[in-house]
PDB file of N, CA and C in Angstrom:
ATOM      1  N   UNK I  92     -52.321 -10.504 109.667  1.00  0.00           N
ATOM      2  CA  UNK I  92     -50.968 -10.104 109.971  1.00  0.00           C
ATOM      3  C   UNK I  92     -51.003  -9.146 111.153  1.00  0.00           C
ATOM      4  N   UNK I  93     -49.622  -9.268 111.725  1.00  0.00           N
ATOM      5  CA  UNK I  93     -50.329  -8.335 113.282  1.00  0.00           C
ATOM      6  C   UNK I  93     -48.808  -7.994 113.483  1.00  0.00           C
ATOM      7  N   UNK I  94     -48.454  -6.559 113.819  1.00  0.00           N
ATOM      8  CA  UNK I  94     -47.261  -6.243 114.586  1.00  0.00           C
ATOM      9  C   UNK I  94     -45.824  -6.487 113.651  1.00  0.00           C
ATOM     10  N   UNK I  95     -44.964  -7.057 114.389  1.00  0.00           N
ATOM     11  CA  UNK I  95     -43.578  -6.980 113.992  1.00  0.00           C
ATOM     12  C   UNK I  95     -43.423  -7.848 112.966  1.00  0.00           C
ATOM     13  N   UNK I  96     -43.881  -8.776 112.852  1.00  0.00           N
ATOM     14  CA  UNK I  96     -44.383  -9.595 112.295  1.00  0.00           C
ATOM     15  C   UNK I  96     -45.088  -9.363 110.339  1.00  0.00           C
ATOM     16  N   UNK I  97     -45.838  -8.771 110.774  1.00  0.00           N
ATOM     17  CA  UNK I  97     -46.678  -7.916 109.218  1.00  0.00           C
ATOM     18  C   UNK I  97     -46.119  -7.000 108.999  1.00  0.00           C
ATOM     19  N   UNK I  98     -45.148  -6.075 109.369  1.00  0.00           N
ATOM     20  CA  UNK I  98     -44.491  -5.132 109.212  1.00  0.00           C
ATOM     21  C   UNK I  98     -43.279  -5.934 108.186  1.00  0.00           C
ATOM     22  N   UNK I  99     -43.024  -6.895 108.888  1.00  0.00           N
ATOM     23  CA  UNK I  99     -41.906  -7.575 108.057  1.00  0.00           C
ATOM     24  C   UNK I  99     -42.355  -8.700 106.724  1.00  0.00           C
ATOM     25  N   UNK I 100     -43.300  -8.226 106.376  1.00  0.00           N
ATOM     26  CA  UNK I 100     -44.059  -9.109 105.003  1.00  0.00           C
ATOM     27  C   UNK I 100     -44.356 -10.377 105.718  1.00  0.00           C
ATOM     28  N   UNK I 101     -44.422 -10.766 107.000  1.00  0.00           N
ATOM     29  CA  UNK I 101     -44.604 -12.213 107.332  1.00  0.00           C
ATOM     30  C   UNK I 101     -45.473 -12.503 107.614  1.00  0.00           C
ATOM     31  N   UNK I 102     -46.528 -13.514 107.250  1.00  0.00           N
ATOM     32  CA  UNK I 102     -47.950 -13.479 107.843  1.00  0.00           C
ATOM     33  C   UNK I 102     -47.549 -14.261 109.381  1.00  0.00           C
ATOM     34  N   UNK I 103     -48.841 -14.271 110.047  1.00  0.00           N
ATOM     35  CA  UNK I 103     -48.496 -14.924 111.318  1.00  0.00           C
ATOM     36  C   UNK I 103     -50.013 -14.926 112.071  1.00  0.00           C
ATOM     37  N   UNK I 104     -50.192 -15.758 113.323  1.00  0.00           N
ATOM     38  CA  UNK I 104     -52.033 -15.559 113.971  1.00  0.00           C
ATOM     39  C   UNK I 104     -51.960 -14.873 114.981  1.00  0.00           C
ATOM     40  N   UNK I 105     -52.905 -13.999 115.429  1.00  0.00           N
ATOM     41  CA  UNK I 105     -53.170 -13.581 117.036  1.00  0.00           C
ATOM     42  C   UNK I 105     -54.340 -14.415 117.153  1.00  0.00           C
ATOM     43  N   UNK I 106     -54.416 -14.028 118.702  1.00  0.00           N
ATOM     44  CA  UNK I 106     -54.995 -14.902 119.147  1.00  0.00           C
ATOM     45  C   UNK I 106     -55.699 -13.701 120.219  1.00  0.00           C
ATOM     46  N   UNK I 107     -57.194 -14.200 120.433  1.00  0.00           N
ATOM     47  CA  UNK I 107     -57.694 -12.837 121.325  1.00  0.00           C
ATOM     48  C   UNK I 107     -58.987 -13.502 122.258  1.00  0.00           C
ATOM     49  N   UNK I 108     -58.746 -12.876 123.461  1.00  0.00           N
ATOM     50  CA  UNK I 108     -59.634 -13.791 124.517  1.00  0.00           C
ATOM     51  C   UNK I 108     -60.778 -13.133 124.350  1.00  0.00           C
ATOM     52  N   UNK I 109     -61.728 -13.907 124.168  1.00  0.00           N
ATOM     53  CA  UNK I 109     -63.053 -12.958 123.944  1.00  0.00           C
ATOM     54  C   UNK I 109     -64.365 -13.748 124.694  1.00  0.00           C
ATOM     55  N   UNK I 110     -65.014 -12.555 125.370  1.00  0.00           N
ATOM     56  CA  UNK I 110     -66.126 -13.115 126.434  1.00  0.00           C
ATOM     57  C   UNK I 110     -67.574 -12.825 125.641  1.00  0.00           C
ATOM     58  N   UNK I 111     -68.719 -13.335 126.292  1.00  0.00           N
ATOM     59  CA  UNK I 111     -70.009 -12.790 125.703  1.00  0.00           C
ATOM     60  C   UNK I 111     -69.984 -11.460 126.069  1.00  0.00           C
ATOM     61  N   UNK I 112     -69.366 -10.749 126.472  1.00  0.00           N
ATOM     62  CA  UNK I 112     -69.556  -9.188 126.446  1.00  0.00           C
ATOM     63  C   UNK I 112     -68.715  -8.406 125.237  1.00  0.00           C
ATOM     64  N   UNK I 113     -67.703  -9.090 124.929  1.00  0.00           N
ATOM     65  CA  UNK I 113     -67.058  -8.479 123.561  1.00  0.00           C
ATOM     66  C   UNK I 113     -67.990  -8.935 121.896  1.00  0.00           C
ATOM     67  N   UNK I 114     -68.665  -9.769 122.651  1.00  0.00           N
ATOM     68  CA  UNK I 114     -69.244  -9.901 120.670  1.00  0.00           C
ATOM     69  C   UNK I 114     -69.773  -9.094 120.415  1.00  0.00           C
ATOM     70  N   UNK I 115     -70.035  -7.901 120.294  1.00  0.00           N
ATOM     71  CA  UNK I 115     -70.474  -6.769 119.696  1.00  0.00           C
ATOM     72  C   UNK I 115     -68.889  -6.025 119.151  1.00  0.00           C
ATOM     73  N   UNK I 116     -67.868  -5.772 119.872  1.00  0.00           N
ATOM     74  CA  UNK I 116     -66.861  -5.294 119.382  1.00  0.00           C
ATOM     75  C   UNK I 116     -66.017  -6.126 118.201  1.00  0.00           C
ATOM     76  N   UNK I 117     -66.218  -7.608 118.785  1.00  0.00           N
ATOM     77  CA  UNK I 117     -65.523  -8.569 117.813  1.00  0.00           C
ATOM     78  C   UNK I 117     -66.515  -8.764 116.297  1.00  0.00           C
ATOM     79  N   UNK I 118     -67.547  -8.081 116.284  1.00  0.00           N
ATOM     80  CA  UNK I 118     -68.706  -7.912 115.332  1.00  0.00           C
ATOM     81  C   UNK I 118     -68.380  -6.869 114.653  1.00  0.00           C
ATOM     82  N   UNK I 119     -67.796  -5.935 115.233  1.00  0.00           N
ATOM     83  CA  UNK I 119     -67.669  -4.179 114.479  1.00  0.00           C
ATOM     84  C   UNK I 119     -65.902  -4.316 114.169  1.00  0.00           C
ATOM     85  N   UNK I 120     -65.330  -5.311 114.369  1.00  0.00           N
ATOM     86  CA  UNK I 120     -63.721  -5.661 114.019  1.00  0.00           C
ATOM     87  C   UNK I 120     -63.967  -5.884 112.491  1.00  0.00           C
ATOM     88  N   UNK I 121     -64.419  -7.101 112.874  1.00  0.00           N
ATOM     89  CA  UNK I 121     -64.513  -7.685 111.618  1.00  0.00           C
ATOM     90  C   UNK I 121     -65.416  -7.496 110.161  1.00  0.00           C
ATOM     91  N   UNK I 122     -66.051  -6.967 110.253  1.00  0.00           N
ATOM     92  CA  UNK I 122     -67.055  -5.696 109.630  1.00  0.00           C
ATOM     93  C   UNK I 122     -65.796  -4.288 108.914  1.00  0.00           C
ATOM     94  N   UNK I 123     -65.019  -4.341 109.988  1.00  0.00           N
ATOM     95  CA  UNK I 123     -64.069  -3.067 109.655  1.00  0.00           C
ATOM     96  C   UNK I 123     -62.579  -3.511 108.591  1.00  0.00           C
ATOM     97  N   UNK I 124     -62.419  -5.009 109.112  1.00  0.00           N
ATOM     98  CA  UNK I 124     -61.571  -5.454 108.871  1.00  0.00           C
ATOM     99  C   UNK I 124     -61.991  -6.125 107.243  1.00  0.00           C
ATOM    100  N   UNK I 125     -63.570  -6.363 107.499  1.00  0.00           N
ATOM    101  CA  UNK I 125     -63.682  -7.681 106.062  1.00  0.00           C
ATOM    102  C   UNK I 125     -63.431  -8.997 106.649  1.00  0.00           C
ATOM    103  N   UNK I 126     -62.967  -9.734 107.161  1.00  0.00           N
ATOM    104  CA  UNK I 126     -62.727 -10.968 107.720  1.00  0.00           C
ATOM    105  C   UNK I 126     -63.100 -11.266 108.974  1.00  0.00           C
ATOM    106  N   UNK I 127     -63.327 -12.778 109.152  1.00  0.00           N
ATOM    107  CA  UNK I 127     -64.292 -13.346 109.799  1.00  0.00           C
ATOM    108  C   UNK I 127     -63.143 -13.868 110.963  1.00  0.00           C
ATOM    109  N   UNK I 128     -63.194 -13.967 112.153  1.00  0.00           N
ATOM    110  CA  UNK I 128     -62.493 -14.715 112.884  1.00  0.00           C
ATOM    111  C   UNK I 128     -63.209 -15.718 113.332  1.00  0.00           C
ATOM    112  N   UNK I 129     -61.916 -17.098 113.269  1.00  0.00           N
ATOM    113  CA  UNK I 129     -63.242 -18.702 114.091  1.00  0.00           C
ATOM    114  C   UNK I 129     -62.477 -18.576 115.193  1.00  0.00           C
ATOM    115  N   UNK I 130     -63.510 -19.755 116.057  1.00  0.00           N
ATOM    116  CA  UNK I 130     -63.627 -19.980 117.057  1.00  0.00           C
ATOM    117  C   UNK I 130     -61.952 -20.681 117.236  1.00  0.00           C
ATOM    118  N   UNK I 131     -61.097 -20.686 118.174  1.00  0.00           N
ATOM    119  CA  UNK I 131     -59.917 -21.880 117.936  1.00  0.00           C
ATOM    120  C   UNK I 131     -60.633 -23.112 119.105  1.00  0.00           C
ATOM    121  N   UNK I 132     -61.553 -22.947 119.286  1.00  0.00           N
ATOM    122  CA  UNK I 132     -62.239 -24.099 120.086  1.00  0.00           C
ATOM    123  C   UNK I 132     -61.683 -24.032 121.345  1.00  0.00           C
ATOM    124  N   UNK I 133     -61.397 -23.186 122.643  1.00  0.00           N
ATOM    125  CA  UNK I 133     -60.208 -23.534 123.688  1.00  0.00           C
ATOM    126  C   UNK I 133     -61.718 -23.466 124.580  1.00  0.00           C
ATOM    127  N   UNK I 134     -61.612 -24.800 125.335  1.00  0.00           N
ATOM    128  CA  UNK I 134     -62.694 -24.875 126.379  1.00  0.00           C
ATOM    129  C   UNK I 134     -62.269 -24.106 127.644  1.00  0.00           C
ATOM    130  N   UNK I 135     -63.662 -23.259 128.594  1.00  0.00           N
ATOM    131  CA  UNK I 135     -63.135 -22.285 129.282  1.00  0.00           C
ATOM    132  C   UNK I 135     -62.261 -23.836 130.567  1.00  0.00           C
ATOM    133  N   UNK I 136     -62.693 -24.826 131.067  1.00  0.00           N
ATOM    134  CA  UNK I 136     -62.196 -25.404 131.817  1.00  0.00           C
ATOM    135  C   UNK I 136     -60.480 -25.430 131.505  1.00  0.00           C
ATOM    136  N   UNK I 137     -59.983 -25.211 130.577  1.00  0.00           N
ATOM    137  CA  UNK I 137     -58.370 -25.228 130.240  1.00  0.00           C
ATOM    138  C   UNK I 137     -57.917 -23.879 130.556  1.00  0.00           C
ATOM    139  N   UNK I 138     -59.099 -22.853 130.153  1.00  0.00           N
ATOM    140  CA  UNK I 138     -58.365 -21.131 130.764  1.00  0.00           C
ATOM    141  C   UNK I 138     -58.215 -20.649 131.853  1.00  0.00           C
ATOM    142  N   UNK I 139     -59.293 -21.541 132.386  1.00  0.00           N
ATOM    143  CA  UNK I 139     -59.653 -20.725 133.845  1.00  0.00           C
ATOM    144  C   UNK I 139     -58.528 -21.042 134.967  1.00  0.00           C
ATOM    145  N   UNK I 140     -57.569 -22.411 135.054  1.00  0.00           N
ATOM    146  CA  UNK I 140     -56.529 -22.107 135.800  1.00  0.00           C
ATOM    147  C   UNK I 140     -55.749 -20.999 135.933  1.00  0.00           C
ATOM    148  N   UNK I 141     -55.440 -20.495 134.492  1.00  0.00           N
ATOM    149  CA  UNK I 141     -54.012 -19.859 134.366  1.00  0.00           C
ATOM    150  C   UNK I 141     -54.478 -18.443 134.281  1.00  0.00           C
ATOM    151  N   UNK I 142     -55.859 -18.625 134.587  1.00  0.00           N
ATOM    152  CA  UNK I 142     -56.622 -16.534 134.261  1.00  0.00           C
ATOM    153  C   UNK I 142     -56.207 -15.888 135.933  1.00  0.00           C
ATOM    154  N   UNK I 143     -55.805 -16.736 136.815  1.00  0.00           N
ATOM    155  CA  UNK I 143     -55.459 -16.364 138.313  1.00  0.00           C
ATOM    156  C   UNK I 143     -54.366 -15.344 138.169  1.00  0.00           C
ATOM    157  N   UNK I 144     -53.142 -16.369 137.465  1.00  0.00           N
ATOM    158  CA  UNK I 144     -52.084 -15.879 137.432  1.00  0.00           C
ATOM    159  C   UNK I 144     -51.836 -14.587 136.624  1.00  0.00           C
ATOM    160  N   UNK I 145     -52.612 -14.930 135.196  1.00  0.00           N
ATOM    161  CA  UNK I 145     -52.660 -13.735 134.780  1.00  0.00           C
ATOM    162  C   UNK I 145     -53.078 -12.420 135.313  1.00  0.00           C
ATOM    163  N   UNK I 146     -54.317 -12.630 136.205  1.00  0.00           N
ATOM    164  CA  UNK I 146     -54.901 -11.578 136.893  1.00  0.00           C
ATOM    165  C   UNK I 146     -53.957 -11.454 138.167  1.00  0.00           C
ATOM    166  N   UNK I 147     -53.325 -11.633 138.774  1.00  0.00           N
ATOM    167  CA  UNK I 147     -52.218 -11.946 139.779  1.00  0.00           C
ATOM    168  C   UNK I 147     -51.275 -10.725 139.029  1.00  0.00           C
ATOM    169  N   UNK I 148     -50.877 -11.226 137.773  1.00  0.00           N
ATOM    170  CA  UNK I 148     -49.734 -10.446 137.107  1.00  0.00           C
ATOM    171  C   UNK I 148     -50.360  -9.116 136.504  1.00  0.00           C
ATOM    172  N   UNK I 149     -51.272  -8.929 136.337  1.00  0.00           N
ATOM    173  CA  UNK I 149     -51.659  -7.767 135.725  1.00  0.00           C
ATOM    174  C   UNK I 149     -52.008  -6.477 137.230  1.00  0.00           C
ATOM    175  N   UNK I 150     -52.416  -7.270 138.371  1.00  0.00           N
ATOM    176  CA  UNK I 150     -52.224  -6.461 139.513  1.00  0.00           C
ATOM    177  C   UNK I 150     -50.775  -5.939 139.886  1.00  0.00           C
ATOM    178  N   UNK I 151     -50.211  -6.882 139.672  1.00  0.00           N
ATOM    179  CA  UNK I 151     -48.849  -6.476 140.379  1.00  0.00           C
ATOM    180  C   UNK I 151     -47.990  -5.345 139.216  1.00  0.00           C
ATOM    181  N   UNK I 152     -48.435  -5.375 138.105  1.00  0.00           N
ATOM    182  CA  UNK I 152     -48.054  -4.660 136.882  1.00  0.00           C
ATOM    183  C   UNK I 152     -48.282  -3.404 137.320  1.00  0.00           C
ATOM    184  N   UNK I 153     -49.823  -3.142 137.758  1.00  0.00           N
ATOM    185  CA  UNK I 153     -50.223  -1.589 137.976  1.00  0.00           C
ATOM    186  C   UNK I 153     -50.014  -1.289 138.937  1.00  0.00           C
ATOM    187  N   UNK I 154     -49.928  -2.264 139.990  1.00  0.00           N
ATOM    188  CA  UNK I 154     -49.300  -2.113 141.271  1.00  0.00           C
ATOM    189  C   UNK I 154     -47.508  -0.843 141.396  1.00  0.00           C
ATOM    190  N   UNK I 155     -47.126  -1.295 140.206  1.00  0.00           N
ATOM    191  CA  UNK I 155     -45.532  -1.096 139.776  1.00  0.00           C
ATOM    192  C   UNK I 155     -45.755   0.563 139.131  1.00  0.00           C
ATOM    193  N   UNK I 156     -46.801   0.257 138.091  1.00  0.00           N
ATOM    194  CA  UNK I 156     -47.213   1.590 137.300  1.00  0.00           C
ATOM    195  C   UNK I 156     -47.720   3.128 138.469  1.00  0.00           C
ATOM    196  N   UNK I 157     -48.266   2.328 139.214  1.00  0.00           N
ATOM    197  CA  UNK I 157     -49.154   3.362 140.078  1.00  0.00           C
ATOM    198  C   UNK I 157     -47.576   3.578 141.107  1.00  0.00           C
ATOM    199  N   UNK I 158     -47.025   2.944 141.316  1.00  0.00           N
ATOM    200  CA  UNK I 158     -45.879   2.981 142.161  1.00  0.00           C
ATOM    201  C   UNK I 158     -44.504   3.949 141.556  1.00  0.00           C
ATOM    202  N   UNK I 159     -43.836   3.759 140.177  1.00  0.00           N
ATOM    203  CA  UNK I 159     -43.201   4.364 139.717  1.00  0.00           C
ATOM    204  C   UNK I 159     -43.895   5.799 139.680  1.00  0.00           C
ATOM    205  N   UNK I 160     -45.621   5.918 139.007  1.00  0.00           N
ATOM    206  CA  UNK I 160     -45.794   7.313 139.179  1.00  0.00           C
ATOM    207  C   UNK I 160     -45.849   8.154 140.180  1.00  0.00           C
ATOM    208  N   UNK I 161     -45.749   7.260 141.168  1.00  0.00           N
ATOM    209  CA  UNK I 161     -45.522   8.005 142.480  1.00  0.00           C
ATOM    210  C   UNK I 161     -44.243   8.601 142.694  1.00  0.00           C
ATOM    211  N   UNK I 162     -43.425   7.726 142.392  1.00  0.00           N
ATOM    212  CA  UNK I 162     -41.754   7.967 142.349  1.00  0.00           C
ATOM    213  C   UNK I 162     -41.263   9.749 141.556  1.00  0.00           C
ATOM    214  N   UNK I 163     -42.382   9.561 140.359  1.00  0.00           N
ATOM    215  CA  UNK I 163     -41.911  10.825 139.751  1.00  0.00           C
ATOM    216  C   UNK I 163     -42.183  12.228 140.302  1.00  0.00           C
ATOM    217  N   UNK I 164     -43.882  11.769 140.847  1.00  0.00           N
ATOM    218  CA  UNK I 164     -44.134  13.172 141.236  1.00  0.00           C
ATOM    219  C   UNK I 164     -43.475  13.490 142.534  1.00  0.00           C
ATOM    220  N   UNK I 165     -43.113  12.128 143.473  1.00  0.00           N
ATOM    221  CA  UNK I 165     -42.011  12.734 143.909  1.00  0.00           C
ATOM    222  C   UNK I 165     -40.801  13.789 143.524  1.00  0.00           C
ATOM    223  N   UNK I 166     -39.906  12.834 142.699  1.00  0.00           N
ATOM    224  CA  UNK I 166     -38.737  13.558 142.171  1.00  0.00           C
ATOM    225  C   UNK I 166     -39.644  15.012 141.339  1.00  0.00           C
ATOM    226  N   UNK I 167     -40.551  15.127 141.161  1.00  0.00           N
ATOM    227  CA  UNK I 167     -40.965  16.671 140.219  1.00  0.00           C
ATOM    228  C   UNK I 167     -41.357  17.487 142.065  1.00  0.00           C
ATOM    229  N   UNK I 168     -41.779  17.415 142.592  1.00  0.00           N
ATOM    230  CA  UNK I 168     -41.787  17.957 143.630  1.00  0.00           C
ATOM    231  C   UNK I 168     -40.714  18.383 144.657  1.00  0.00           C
ATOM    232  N   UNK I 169     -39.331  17.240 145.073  1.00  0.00           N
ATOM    233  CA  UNK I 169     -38.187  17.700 145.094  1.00  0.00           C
ATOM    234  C   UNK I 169     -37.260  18.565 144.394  1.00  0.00           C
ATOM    235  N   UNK I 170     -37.771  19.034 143.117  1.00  0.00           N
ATOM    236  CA  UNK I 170     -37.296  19.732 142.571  1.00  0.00           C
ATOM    237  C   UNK I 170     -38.162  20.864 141.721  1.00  0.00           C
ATOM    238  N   UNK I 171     -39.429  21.347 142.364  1.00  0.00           N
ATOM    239  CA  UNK I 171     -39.913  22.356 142.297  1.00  0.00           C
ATOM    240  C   UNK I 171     -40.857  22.162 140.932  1.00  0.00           C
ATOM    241  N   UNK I 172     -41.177  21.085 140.422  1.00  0.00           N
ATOM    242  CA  UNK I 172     -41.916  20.916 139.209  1.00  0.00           C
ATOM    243  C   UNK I 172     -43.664  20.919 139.313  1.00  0.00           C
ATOM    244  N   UNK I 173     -43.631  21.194 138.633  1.00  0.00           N
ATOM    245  CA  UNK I 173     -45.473  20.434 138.467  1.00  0.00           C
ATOM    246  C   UNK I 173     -45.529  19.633 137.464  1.00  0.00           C
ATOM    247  N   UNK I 174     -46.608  19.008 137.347  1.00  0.00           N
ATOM    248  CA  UNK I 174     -47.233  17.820 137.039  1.00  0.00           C
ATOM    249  C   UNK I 174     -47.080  18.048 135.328  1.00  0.00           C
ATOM    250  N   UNK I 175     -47.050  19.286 134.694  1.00  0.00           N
ATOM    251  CA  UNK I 175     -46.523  19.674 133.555  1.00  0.00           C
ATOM    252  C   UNK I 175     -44.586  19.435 133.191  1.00  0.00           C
ATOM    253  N   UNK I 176     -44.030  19.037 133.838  1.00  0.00           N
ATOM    254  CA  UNK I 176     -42.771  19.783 134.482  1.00  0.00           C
ATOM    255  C   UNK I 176     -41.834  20.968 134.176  1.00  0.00           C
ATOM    256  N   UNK I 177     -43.448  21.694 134.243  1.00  0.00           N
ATOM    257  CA  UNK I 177     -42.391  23.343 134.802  1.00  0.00           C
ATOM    258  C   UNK I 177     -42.647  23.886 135.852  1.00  0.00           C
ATOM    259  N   UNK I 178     -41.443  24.327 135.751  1.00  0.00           N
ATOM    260  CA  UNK I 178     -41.477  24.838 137.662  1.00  0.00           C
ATOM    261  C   UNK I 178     -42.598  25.813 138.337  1.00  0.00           C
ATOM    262  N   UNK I 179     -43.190  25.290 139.470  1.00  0.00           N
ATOM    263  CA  UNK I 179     -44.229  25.578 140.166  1.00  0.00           C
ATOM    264  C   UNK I 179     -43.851  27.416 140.734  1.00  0.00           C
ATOM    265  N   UNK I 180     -45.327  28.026 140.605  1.00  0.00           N
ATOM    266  CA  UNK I 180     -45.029  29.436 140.594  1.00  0.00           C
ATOM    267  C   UNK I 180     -44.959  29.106 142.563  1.00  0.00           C
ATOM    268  N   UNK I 181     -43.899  30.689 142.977  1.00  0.00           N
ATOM    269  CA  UNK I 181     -43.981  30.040 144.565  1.00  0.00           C
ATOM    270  C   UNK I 181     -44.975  31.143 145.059  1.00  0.00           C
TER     271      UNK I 181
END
């Protein structure tokens, strides 16, 4: 059960991309958890198109993140703040 989902008594699957560098974490999950996760069989030739886009979208995400935080410390600096936002000793 996972999220909004198990919160609401509903069972339901995730689904989690996992490389030969996570089987040690996906080892200490399930160990923690008690349950075993299988394979859903997805050959990498079917992922690897759409991992562009994803990686495409996850740049432009932080691209946005790193961009809005810029925006703030702007606005905290136009108005005498620090990075705490209380006002900067002069």
């Amino acid at each position: 059960q996972v999220g909004r989902t198990a919160r609401a008594g509903r069972g339901g699957t995730a689904v989690s991309l996992v490389t030969q560098f996570d089987v040690g974490l996906v080892q200490n999950i399930e160990k923690s958890t008690g349950k075993t996760m299988t394979d859903a069989g997805v050959r990498e030739d079917d992922v690897l198109p759409i991992m562009s886009e994803v990686m495409k979208a996850k740049r432009v995400a932080k691209m946005k993140v790193v961009e809005l935080e810029s925006e703030g410390q702007d606005d905290k600096r136009r108005h005498g703040l620090n990075r705490t936002g209380l006002k900067a000793r002069s």
